[in-house]
Amino acid sequence: MPGSQPEEFSVSAEILALEGDLEYGEYLASECTTCHQADGSANGIPSITGWETEPFVTALHAYKTKHRDNEVMQIIANRMSDEEIAALAAYFKTLEN
Amino acid sequence: MTINRRHFLGSSAAAAAGLAAPMVKADGHGKPRVVVVGGGAGGATAARYIAKDSKSAIDVTLIEPSRMYYTCFFSNLYLGGFKEIEDIGHSYGTLASGGVNVVHDWAIGVDRDAKTVSLAGGATIAYDKLILSPGIDFVEGAVEGWDVSSQNAMPHAYKAGSQSELLKAQLMAMPEGGTFAMVAPPNPYRCPPGPYERVSMVAHFLKNNNPTAKIIVADPKPKFSKMALFQEGWADNYEGMVDWIGSDFGGDSVSVDPNEMTVTIDGEVTNVDVCNVIPAMKAGRIAELAGVTDGSWAPVNAIDMSTKADPDVYVLGDSSQQGDMPKSGFSANSQAKVCANAVRGALTGSKVYPAKFSNTCWSLIDTDNGVKVGATYEATDEKIAKVDGFISATGESAELRKATYEESEGWYAGITADMFG
C-alpha cells in the first residue's frame, strides 16, 4: 500500500469503530474520483479502492492532522468529519481493485 | 427564431428552491428528462453521474457538436511536446454505452416556458431540468484588429483541438530567432494559469529547437496566477527569452494587424512571426440565448448551480458566475457532481447531500517541473466561498516539482475517466 503513515501516528479505537454510511460515502467519493480512479487504476496518483477500513481511515486522519504530506490531501481531509471519513472508507472498501 | 424569455419570473422561485427543492413530477410523459448542453468537464460529468446514479430512472440527453473532445487542460503540454494531440482527445462512446443519449448537434435556442431546447439540425428536445455547460466564447472587439475571422492568422488556441494544432504548426515553422507574441486575456477567464503555462511550454519548445527566438507577452493585468512561480521558472529555465509586459508598462494598450503580422503595444509596433491572441471571454452563447446571463456570465446559486434566472436551468463551469472558484476543468467537474446530486434529488426524491467543492490547477514550467494551486470551497447564501487553500512555493526541490508533475498526470487520467467513463 503506497504512502504508509509515520509509525507514531494512529487514530483512536472509537474513530475506527465508526460505521460509515455507504450512500453518503458514494456521494463524498465523487470528490475523490476527480483524481483517484474509481476502477483502481493508478498512474501518478495512488489507487484508493479496496482498502481495509483501518489504513484508509488512518491515512485520511493523518492528512487531516498534517502528519502526512501533500497539500491537496491536507485541505481535502481538513474539512472532513470523522463520520465522513468513515463513510468514505466504507464506500471505497466496496470497490474492487 | 423566436425565443421566449422569462427573465423575471424565475428569480423568487430560485431563491426559494434552497435545500428542499420540491420533487418535480414529470407530467404527461414517462421518465423525468434532463438535457445537458456541452460535453466538457462540466457537462460530460453531470450527464454521466445523473445517468449512472439514477440507474435509468432519468432520461439524460447530452448535446455536444464535437464527436471528439479535446481537453483544454493539458493542451499546453501538447504545444510543449510533452503530449501528442491524440493524448488529449476523447470520444463519447463510453458515455453512450453508460446510458447517456449523446446527440452531436448545436443547441441554438432555449424556450424556458415550453421547456425545450432547439437544435441546429431542426430537432426540439423537451426537458424537466436543463444543464448548460457551454464553456466560453470570446467578447467581440476585445482586442483591436482581431476577430474570429482572423483566428487562422492569429490563433487563440483557447478551445483545444484544431486551434491547438494550428498554433503548434506555426510555432514549429517560426524562423530562427523569430518572435512569438501572446496577447493575454483580462480577468475573469478560463484557466487563470493557462496563458503562463503556455508561455512556459512555448519557451521549452523554443529552447530546444530555436534558442535565439523571443517571446513577448502583452498583458492587460498587472499580475497573474502563480506569478512568482512562473517568473522564477522563466528566469531559471529560459533566461532572457520571455518579455512579459503587464498593464503597468502598457500591456493593456494593444492592437494587432493579422495581415501585416504586427502587434502594437503602447504605441510601439513590433513585427511578429506567431501571434497567439487570447481575447476577453464570456459565457458560451447558449447561456445568453437562454436568457440566464447577466452581463458576461450566468449568476448561479451556490447550493446546486441553478441559475438565479430559472430554478430549472443550471449553469456549470466557465460560463457560471458562482463566486470564488477559478474557471477550470477541475472546478466544472466538481460543480457538476454537486449539481447532479441536486438534480437527481429534485427529479426522483433521492437524498440531496450538502454541496462541497474543490479545485486544483497544476501547471508545467519545464521538464519534471510542476507547480500547483488549490482550494476547497463551500456553498453560502451569496456564493461559492473559499474555505482553505495552498500554492506551491518558490525554490522547491527538483524532487517535489517532479512529484507534482507526476501528480498532474494522475489527475489527468482521473478527471478524464470521471468525465467520459
Coordinates of C-alpha atoms in Angstrom, one line a residue:
Chain A
M1 CA 0.0 0.0 0.0
P2 CA 1.6 3.3 -1.0
G3 CA 2.4 6.1 1.4
S4 CA 2.2 4.5 4.7
Q5 CA 1.9 6.9 7.7
P6 CA 4.6 7.7 10.2
E7 CA 4.8 4.8 12.7
E8 CA 3.8 7.0 15.6
F9 CA 0.6 8.1 14.0
S10 CA -2.6 6.2 14.9
V11 CA -6.3 7.0 15.5
S12 CA -8.4 6.0 18.4
A13 CA -10.4 2.8 18.5
E14 CA -13.5 4.9 18.8
I15 CA -12.9 6.6 15.4
L16 CA -12.0 3.3 13.8
A17 CA -15.2 1.7 15.1
L18 CA -17.5 4.3 13.5
E19 CA -19.8 2.7 11.0
G20 CA -19.8 4.5 7.6
D21 CA -22.9 5.5 5.7
L22 CA -22.4 3.8 2.3
E23 CA -24.8 6.1 0.4
Y24 CA -23.2 9.3 1.8
G25 CA -19.8 7.7 1.1
E26 CA -20.7 7.2 -2.5
Y27 CA -21.6 10.9 -2.8
L28 CA -18.5 12.1 -1.0
A29 CA -16.4 9.8 -3.1
S30 CA -17.3 11.8 -6.2
E31 CA -14.9 14.5 -4.9
C32 CA -12.1 11.9 -4.8
T33 CA -12.6 10.4 -8.2
T34 CA -11.6 13.6 -10.0
C35 CA -8.1 12.3 -9.2
H36 CA -8.3 8.8 -7.9
Q37 CA -9.7 6.5 -10.5
A38 CA -12.8 4.5 -9.5
D39 CA -11.6 1.4 -11.3
G40 CA -8.4 1.3 -9.2
S41 CA -6.0 2.3 -11.9
A42 CA -3.1 4.3 -10.7
N43 CA -0.6 6.4 -12.6
G44 CA 0.9 9.3 -10.6
I45 CA -1.9 9.2 -8.1
P46 CA -2.4 6.1 -5.9
S47 CA -5.4 3.8 -6.0
I48 CA -7.7 4.1 -3.1
T49 CA -10.1 1.3 -4.0
G50 CA -10.5 -1.9 -2.0
W51 CA -8.6 -0.7 1.1
E52 CA -9.4 -2.1 4.5
T53 CA -11.1 0.3 6.9
E54 CA -8.2 0.9 9.3
P55 CA -5.5 2.0 6.9
F56 CA -8.0 4.1 4.9
V57 CA -9.3 5.9 8.0
T58 CA -5.8 6.3 9.5
A59 CA -4.5 7.8 6.2
L60 CA -7.2 10.4 6.0
H61 CA -6.8 11.4 9.6
A62 CA -3.0 11.6 9.1
Y63 CA -3.6 14.1 6.2
K64 CA -6.2 16.0 8.3
T65 CA -3.8 16.5 11.1
K66 CA -0.9 17.2 8.7
H67 CA 1.1 14.0 9.7
R68 CA 1.2 13.2 6.0
D69 CA 2.5 15.5 3.3
N70 CA 0.5 16.5 0.2
E71 CA -1.2 19.8 0.3
V72 CA -4.2 18.7 -1.9
M73 CA -5.0 15.8 0.5
Q74 CA -4.4 18.0 3.6
I75 CA -7.0 20.6 2.6
I76 CA -9.5 17.9 1.3
A77 CA -9.2 15.9 4.6
N78 CA -9.1 19.1 6.7
R79 CA -12.9 19.7 6.4
M80 CA -14.0 16.0 6.7
S81 CA -15.7 14.9 9.9
D82 CA -14.9 11.6 11.5
E83 CA -18.3 10.3 10.1
E84 CA -17.5 11.5 6.6
I85 CA -14.1 9.7 6.7
A86 CA -15.9 6.5 7.9
A87 CA -18.4 6.9 5.1
L88 CA -15.7 7.2 2.5
A89 CA -13.8 4.2 3.9
A90 CA -17.0 2.1 3.8
Y91 CA -17.6 3.1 0.2
F92 CA -14.1 2.6 -1.2
K93 CA -13.8 -0.8 0.5
T94 CA -16.7 -2.0 -1.7
L95 CA -14.9 -1.0 -4.9
E96 CA -12.7 -3.7 -6.4
N97 CA -9.1 -3.0 -7.4
Chain B
M1 CA -36.0 32.1 -34.4
T2 CA -38.3 33.2 -31.5
I3 CA -37.1 32.7 -28.0
N4 CA -39.4 33.2 -25.1
R5 CA -37.5 34.6 -22.1
R6 CA -38.8 34.6 -18.6
H7 CA -36.2 37.0 -17.2
F8 CA -38.0 37.9 -14.0
L9 CA -40.4 35.1 -13.2
G10 CA -37.7 32.7 -12.1
S11 CA -35.8 34.7 -9.5
S12 CA -38.1 34.3 -6.5
A13 CA -38.6 30.6 -7.2
A14 CA -34.9 30.1 -7.4
A15 CA -34.3 31.8 -4.1
A16 CA -37.0 29.6 -2.5
A17 CA -35.6 26.4 -4.0
G18 CA -32.8 26.1 -1.5
L19 CA -32.1 22.7 0.0
A20 CA -35.6 21.3 0.0
A21 CA -36.2 21.5 -3.7
P22 CA -39.6 20.1 -4.4
M23 CA -39.7 16.9 -6.4
V24 CA -40.6 17.7 -10.0
K25 CA -43.3 15.4 -11.3
A26 CA -42.8 14.7 -15.0
D27 CA -46.4 15.0 -16.1
G28 CA -47.7 13.7 -19.4
H29 CA -44.7 11.6 -20.1
G30 CA -42.7 8.8 -18.6
K31 CA -39.3 9.3 -17.0
P32 CA -38.1 12.8 -16.0
R33 CA -35.8 14.3 -18.6
V34 CA -32.5 16.1 -18.2
V35 CA -30.9 17.8 -21.1
V36 CA -27.2 18.7 -20.8
V37 CA -25.7 21.2 -23.3
G38 CA -21.9 20.9 -23.7
G39 CA -19.8 17.8 -23.3
G40 CA -16.7 19.1 -21.4
A41 CA -15.6 18.8 -17.8
G42 CA -19.0 20.2 -16.5
G43 CA -21.5 18.7 -19.0
A44 CA -20.0 15.3 -19.6
T45 CA -19.5 14.8 -15.8
A46 CA -23.1 15.9 -15.0
A47 CA -24.6 13.7 -17.7
R48 CA -22.5 10.7 -16.6
Y49 CA -23.3 11.0 -12.9
I50 CA -27.1 11.5 -13.4
A51 CA -27.3 8.5 -15.8
K52 CA -25.1 6.3 -13.6
D53 CA -26.7 7.2 -10.2
S54 CA -30.3 7.4 -11.3
K55 CA -30.0 3.8 -12.6
S56 CA -32.1 4.6 -15.7
A57 CA -34.8 6.4 -13.7
I58 CA -33.9 9.7 -15.6
D59 CA -33.6 10.2 -19.3
V60 CA -30.3 12.0 -19.9
T61 CA -29.5 13.7 -23.2
L62 CA -26.1 15.3 -23.9
I63 CA -25.9 17.8 -26.7
E64 CA -22.3 18.3 -27.9
P65 CA -21.3 19.2 -31.5
S66 CA -17.9 17.6 -31.4
R67 CA -17.5 13.8 -31.9
M68 CA -14.0 14.1 -30.4
Y69 CA -13.5 16.4 -27.5
Y70 CA -10.0 17.8 -26.9
T71 CA -9.4 19.0 -23.4
C72 CA -8.2 22.5 -23.0
F73 CA -6.3 21.3 -19.9
F74 CA -3.0 19.7 -21.0
S75 CA -3.3 21.3 -24.5
N76 CA -0.3 23.4 -23.5
L77 CA 1.7 20.3 -22.8
Y78 CA 0.9 19.3 -26.4
L79 CA 2.4 22.6 -27.5
G80 CA 5.5 21.9 -25.5
G81 CA 5.9 18.5 -26.9
F82 CA 5.0 16.5 -23.8
K83 CA 1.8 15.2 -25.2
E84 CA 0.5 14.1 -28.6
I85 CA -2.8 15.6 -29.8
E86 CA -4.3 12.1 -29.6
D87 CA -3.5 12.1 -25.9
I88 CA -5.9 14.9 -25.2
G89 CA -8.7 13.7 -27.5
H90 CA -11.7 11.8 -26.0
S91 CA -14.8 10.3 -27.7
Y92 CA -18.3 9.9 -26.2
G93 CA -18.8 6.2 -26.9
T94 CA -18.4 5.1 -23.3
L95 CA -20.9 7.7 -22.1
A96 CA -23.4 6.5 -24.7
S97 CA -22.8 2.9 -23.5
G98 CA -23.4 4.1 -20.0
G99 CA -27.0 5.2 -20.8
V100 CA -26.5 8.8 -21.9
N101 CA -28.2 9.8 -25.2
V102 CA -25.4 11.6 -26.9
V103 CA -26.6 13.9 -29.7
H104 CA -23.9 15.5 -31.8
D105 CA -25.6 18.8 -32.8
W106 CA -25.5 22.5 -31.8
A107 CA -28.1 23.8 -29.3
I108 CA -29.3 27.1 -30.8
G109 CA -32.2 28.1 -28.6
V110 CA -33.9 27.5 -25.3
D111 CA -37.6 28.1 -24.8
R112 CA -37.9 28.3 -21.0
D113 CA -41.7 28.5 -21.0
A114 CA -42.2 25.4 -23.2
K115 CA -39.0 23.8 -21.5
T116 CA -37.5 22.8 -24.8
V117 CA -34.1 23.1 -26.5
S118 CA -33.9 23.6 -30.2
L119 CA -31.0 22.1 -32.3
A120 CA -29.3 23.4 -35.5
G121 CA -30.3 20.1 -37.1
G122 CA -34.0 21.0 -36.6
A123 CA -35.0 18.8 -33.7
T124 CA -36.6 20.1 -30.5
I125 CA -35.9 18.3 -27.2
A126 CA -38.0 18.7 -24.1
Y127 CA -36.5 18.9 -20.6
D128 CA -37.6 18.9 -17.0
K129 CA -34.2 20.1 -15.9
L130 CA -31.7 21.8 -18.3
I131 CA -27.9 21.9 -17.5
L132 CA -25.9 24.3 -19.6
S133 CA -22.1 23.8 -19.6
P134 CA -21.0 25.5 -22.8
G135 CA -17.6 26.8 -21.8
I136 CA -16.5 30.1 -23.1
D137 CA -17.0 32.4 -26.1
F138 CA -14.9 35.4 -26.9
V139 CA -16.0 39.0 -26.4
E140 CA -16.3 40.7 -29.8
G141 CA -13.9 43.6 -30.3
A142 CA -11.9 42.7 -27.2
V143 CA -8.6 43.0 -29.0
E144 CA -8.4 45.8 -31.6
G145 CA -7.8 44.3 -35.0
W146 CA -8.7 40.7 -34.1
D147 CA -12.0 38.9 -34.7
V148 CA -12.8 35.2 -35.2
S149 CA -12.1 35.6 -39.0
S150 CA -8.5 36.3 -38.0
Q151 CA -8.1 33.2 -35.9
N152 CA -6.1 31.3 -38.6
A153 CA -3.5 34.1 -38.9
M154 CA -3.6 34.7 -35.1
P155 CA -4.9 31.6 -33.3
H156 CA -6.4 31.8 -29.8
A157 CA -5.9 28.0 -29.2
Y158 CA -8.1 28.5 -26.1
K159 CA -10.7 26.0 -27.3
A160 CA -8.5 23.0 -27.8
G161 CA -8.3 20.9 -31.0
S162 CA -7.7 22.3 -34.5
Q163 CA -6.6 25.6 -33.0
S164 CA -4.0 23.9 -30.8
E165 CA -2.7 22.1 -33.9
L166 CA -2.5 25.3 -35.8
L167 CA -0.6 27.1 -33.1
K168 CA 1.8 24.2 -32.8
A169 CA 2.4 24.2 -36.6
Q170 CA 3.1 27.9 -36.5
L171 CA 5.5 27.5 -33.6
M172 CA 7.3 24.8 -35.4
A173 CA 7.6 26.9 -38.6
M174 CA 9.0 30.0 -36.8
P175 CA 12.1 31.4 -38.4
E176 CA 15.4 31.1 -36.5
G177 CA 15.5 33.9 -33.9
G178 CA 11.8 34.8 -34.6
T179 CA 9.3 36.4 -32.3
F180 CA 6.3 34.7 -30.7
A181 CA 3.7 37.1 -29.3
M182 CA 0.9 36.5 -26.9
V183 CA -2.0 38.8 -26.1
A184 CA -3.2 37.6 -22.7
P185 CA -6.8 38.0 -21.6
P186 CA -8.3 40.2 -18.8
N187 CA -10.0 38.6 -15.7
P188 CA -12.1 36.6 -15.4
Y189 CA -11.2 34.0 -17.9
R190 CA -10.9 30.2 -18.3
C191 CA -7.8 28.6 -16.6
P192 CA -6.1 31.5 -14.8
P193 CA -2.5 30.0 -15.0
G194 CA -3.2 28.8 -18.6
P195 CA -1.6 31.6 -20.6
Y196 CA 1.5 31.5 -18.4
E197 CA 1.9 27.7 -18.6
R198 CA 1.6 28.2 -22.4
V199 CA 4.4 30.7 -22.3
S200 CA 6.5 28.2 -20.4
M201 CA 5.7 25.4 -22.9
V202 CA 6.4 27.6 -25.9
A203 CA 9.7 28.6 -24.2
H204 CA 10.5 24.9 -23.6
F205 CA 9.9 24.1 -27.3
L206 CA 12.0 27.1 -28.5
K207 CA 14.8 26.5 -26.1
N208 CA 15.3 23.0 -27.7
N209 CA 14.5 24.0 -31.3
N210 CA 15.0 27.7 -31.8
P211 CA 17.0 29.0 -28.9
T212 CA 17.5 32.6 -30.1
A213 CA 13.8 33.1 -30.6
K214 CA 11.9 35.6 -28.3
I215 CA 8.5 35.6 -26.6
I216 CA 6.6 38.8 -25.9
V217 CA 3.5 38.8 -23.7
A218 CA 1.2 41.8 -23.7
D219 CA -1.0 41.5 -20.6
P220 CA -3.9 43.8 -19.6
K221 CA -3.3 42.7 -16.0
P222 CA -0.7 44.0 -13.5
K223 CA -0.3 40.5 -12.0
F224 CA -1.4 36.9 -12.8
S225 CA -1.9 33.5 -11.3
K226 CA 1.2 31.8 -9.8
M227 CA 3.1 34.9 -11.0
A228 CA 6.1 34.4 -8.7
L229 CA 6.4 30.7 -9.6
F230 CA 6.3 31.4 -13.3
Q231 CA 8.6 34.3 -13.2
E232 CA 11.1 32.3 -11.2
G233 CA 10.7 29.4 -13.7
W234 CA 11.3 31.6 -16.7
A235 CA 14.4 33.2 -15.2
D236 CA 15.8 29.8 -14.2
N237 CA 15.0 27.8 -17.3
Y238 CA 14.5 30.3 -20.2
E239 CA 16.8 33.2 -19.2
G240 CA 16.3 36.3 -21.4
M241 CA 13.7 34.6 -23.6
V242 CA 10.4 35.9 -22.1
D243 CA 9.4 39.6 -22.1
W244 CA 6.2 40.0 -20.1
I245 CA 4.7 43.4 -20.4
G246 CA 1.9 44.0 -17.8
S247 CA -0.6 46.8 -17.6
D248 CA 1.8 49.0 -15.6
F249 CA 4.1 49.1 -18.7
G250 CA 1.4 49.5 -21.4
G251 CA 0.4 45.8 -21.8
D252 CA -3.2 46.9 -21.6
S253 CA -2.9 49.1 -24.7
V254 CA -2.7 46.5 -27.5
S255 CA -3.8 46.2 -31.1
V256 CA -2.9 43.6 -33.7
D257 CA -2.8 43.5 -37.5
P258 CA -3.3 39.9 -38.8
N259 CA -2.5 40.9 -42.4
E260 CA 0.8 42.6 -41.6
M261 CA 1.5 40.3 -38.6
T262 CA 2.3 43.1 -36.3
V263 CA 1.4 43.8 -32.7
T264 CA 1.3 47.3 -31.3
I265 CA 1.9 47.6 -27.6
D266 CA 1.5 51.1 -26.1
G267 CA 2.1 52.7 -29.5
E268 CA 5.2 50.6 -30.4
V269 CA 4.8 48.4 -33.5
T270 CA 6.5 45.0 -33.5
N271 CA 6.8 42.5 -36.4
V272 CA 6.0 39.0 -35.1
D273 CA 6.1 35.6 -36.6
V274 CA 3.4 33.9 -34.4
C275 CA 0.7 35.8 -32.6
N276 CA -1.5 34.0 -30.0
V277 CA -4.4 36.2 -29.3
I278 CA -6.4 35.2 -26.2
P279 CA -9.4 37.6 -26.2
A280 CA -11.6 38.6 -23.2
M281 CA -14.2 35.9 -22.5
K282 CA -17.9 35.5 -21.8
A283 CA -20.3 32.6 -21.2
G284 CA -20.9 30.3 -24.1
R285 CA -23.5 31.7 -26.4
I286 CA -26.3 29.3 -25.5
A287 CA -26.4 30.6 -21.9
E288 CA -27.0 34.1 -23.3
L289 CA -29.7 32.7 -25.7
A290 CA -31.4 31.0 -22.8
G291 CA -31.6 34.4 -21.1
V292 CA -29.8 33.3 -17.9
T293 CA -26.8 35.6 -18.2
D294 CA -26.4 38.9 -16.5
G295 CA -23.5 40.7 -18.3
S296 CA -20.9 38.3 -19.5
W297 CA -21.7 35.3 -17.2
A298 CA -24.6 33.4 -15.7
P299 CA -25.2 34.0 -12.0
V300 CA -26.0 30.8 -10.1
N301 CA -27.0 29.6 -6.7
A302 CA -24.0 28.0 -4.9
I303 CA -26.1 25.3 -3.4
D304 CA -26.9 23.4 -6.6
M305 CA -25.6 25.6 -9.5
S306 CA -29.2 26.5 -10.5
T307 CA -29.4 29.9 -12.2
K308 CA -30.7 33.0 -10.5
A309 CA -33.0 33.4 -13.5
D310 CA -34.7 30.0 -13.6
P311 CA -34.7 27.2 -11.0
D312 CA -34.9 24.5 -13.7
V313 CA -31.9 25.8 -15.7
Y314 CA -28.4 25.1 -14.3
V315 CA -25.1 26.5 -15.5
L316 CA -21.8 24.8 -14.8
G317 CA -18.1 25.7 -15.2
D318 CA -16.6 28.5 -17.1
S319 CA -20.0 30.1 -18.0
S320 CA -21.2 30.4 -14.5
Q321 CA -20.7 33.3 -12.1
Q322 CA -20.5 31.4 -8.9
G323 CA -18.1 33.2 -6.5
D324 CA -14.6 32.2 -5.6
M325 CA -13.8 29.2 -7.8
P326 CA -11.5 29.8 -10.7
K327 CA -12.8 28.9 -14.1
S328 CA -11.2 25.5 -14.7
G329 CA -11.9 22.0 -15.8
F330 CA -11.5 20.8 -12.2
S331 CA -14.0 23.3 -10.9
A332 CA -16.5 22.4 -13.6
N333 CA -16.2 18.7 -12.8
S334 CA -16.6 19.5 -9.1
Q335 CA -19.6 21.7 -9.6
A336 CA -21.1 19.0 -11.9
K337 CA -21.2 16.5 -9.2
V338 CA -22.9 18.8 -6.7
C339 CA -25.4 19.7 -9.5
A340 CA -26.0 16.1 -10.5
N341 CA -26.8 15.1 -6.9
A342 CA -29.3 18.0 -6.6
V343 CA -31.0 17.4 -9.9
R344 CA -31.4 13.7 -9.3
G345 CA -32.9 14.6 -5.9
A346 CA -35.3 17.0 -7.4
L347 CA -36.5 14.6 -10.0
T348 CA -36.5 11.3 -8.2
G349 CA -36.6 12.2 -4.5
S350 CA -33.2 10.7 -3.8
K351 CA -31.2 12.2 -0.9
V352 CA -29.5 15.5 -1.5
Y353 CA -26.2 16.0 0.4
P354 CA -24.5 19.3 1.2
A355 CA -22.5 20.9 -1.6
K356 CA -18.7 20.5 -1.4
F357 CA -16.4 21.9 -4.0
S358 CA -12.7 21.7 -4.6
N359 CA -10.2 22.7 -7.3
T360 CA -6.5 22.2 -8.0
C361 CA -4.7 23.7 -11.0
W362 CA -1.4 22.1 -12.0
S363 CA 1.0 23.8 -14.4
L364 CA 4.2 22.6 -16.1
I365 CA 7.1 25.1 -16.2
D366 CA 9.7 22.8 -17.7
T367 CA 10.5 19.1 -17.8
D368 CA 9.6 17.5 -14.5
N369 CA 9.0 21.0 -13.0
G370 CA 5.3 21.1 -12.0
V371 CA 3.6 23.6 -9.7
K372 CA 0.1 23.7 -8.3
V373 CA -2.5 25.9 -6.6
G374 CA -5.7 24.6 -5.0
A375 CA -8.5 25.3 -2.6
T376 CA -11.7 23.8 -1.1
Y377 CA -15.0 25.7 -1.2
E378 CA -18.4 25.6 0.3
A379 CA -21.9 27.0 -0.6
T380 CA -23.1 30.1 1.2
D381 CA -26.2 32.1 0.5
E382 CA -24.2 34.6 -1.5
K383 CA -21.7 32.5 -3.4
I384 CA -19.3 29.5 -3.6
A385 CA -16.9 30.6 -0.9
K386 CA -13.3 29.6 -0.4
V387 CA -12.6 27.6 2.8
D388 CA -8.9 26.7 2.6
G389 CA -6.1 26.8 0.0
F390 CA -2.5 26.3 -0.8
I391 CA 0.1 27.2 -3.5
S392 CA 3.5 25.7 -4.4
A393 CA 6.4 27.7 -3.1
T394 CA 9.2 29.2 -5.0
G395 CA 12.6 27.5 -4.5
E396 CA 11.1 24.0 -4.1
S397 CA 13.3 20.9 -4.6
A398 CA 13.5 19.3 -8.0
E399 CA 12.2 16.1 -6.4
L400 CA 9.0 17.8 -5.2
R401 CA 8.5 19.5 -8.6
K402 CA 8.8 16.2 -10.3
A403 CA 6.3 14.6 -7.9
T404 CA 3.9 17.5 -8.6
Y405 CA 4.2 16.9 -12.3
E406 CA 3.5 13.2 -11.9
E407 CA 0.5 14.0 -9.7
S408 CA -0.8 16.2 -12.6
E409 CA -0.5 13.2 -14.9
G410 CA -2.5 11.1 -12.5
W411 CA -5.1 13.8 -12.2
Y412 CA -5.5 14.0 -16.0
A413 CA -6.2 10.2 -16.1
G414 CA -8.6 10.6 -13.2
I415 CA -10.6 13.5 -14.4
T416 CA -11.0 12.3 -17.9
A417 CA -12.2 8.9 -16.6
D418 CA -14.6 10.7 -14.4
M419 CA -15.9 12.8 -17.3
F420 CA -16.1 10.2 -20.1
G421 CA -16.3 6.9 -18.2

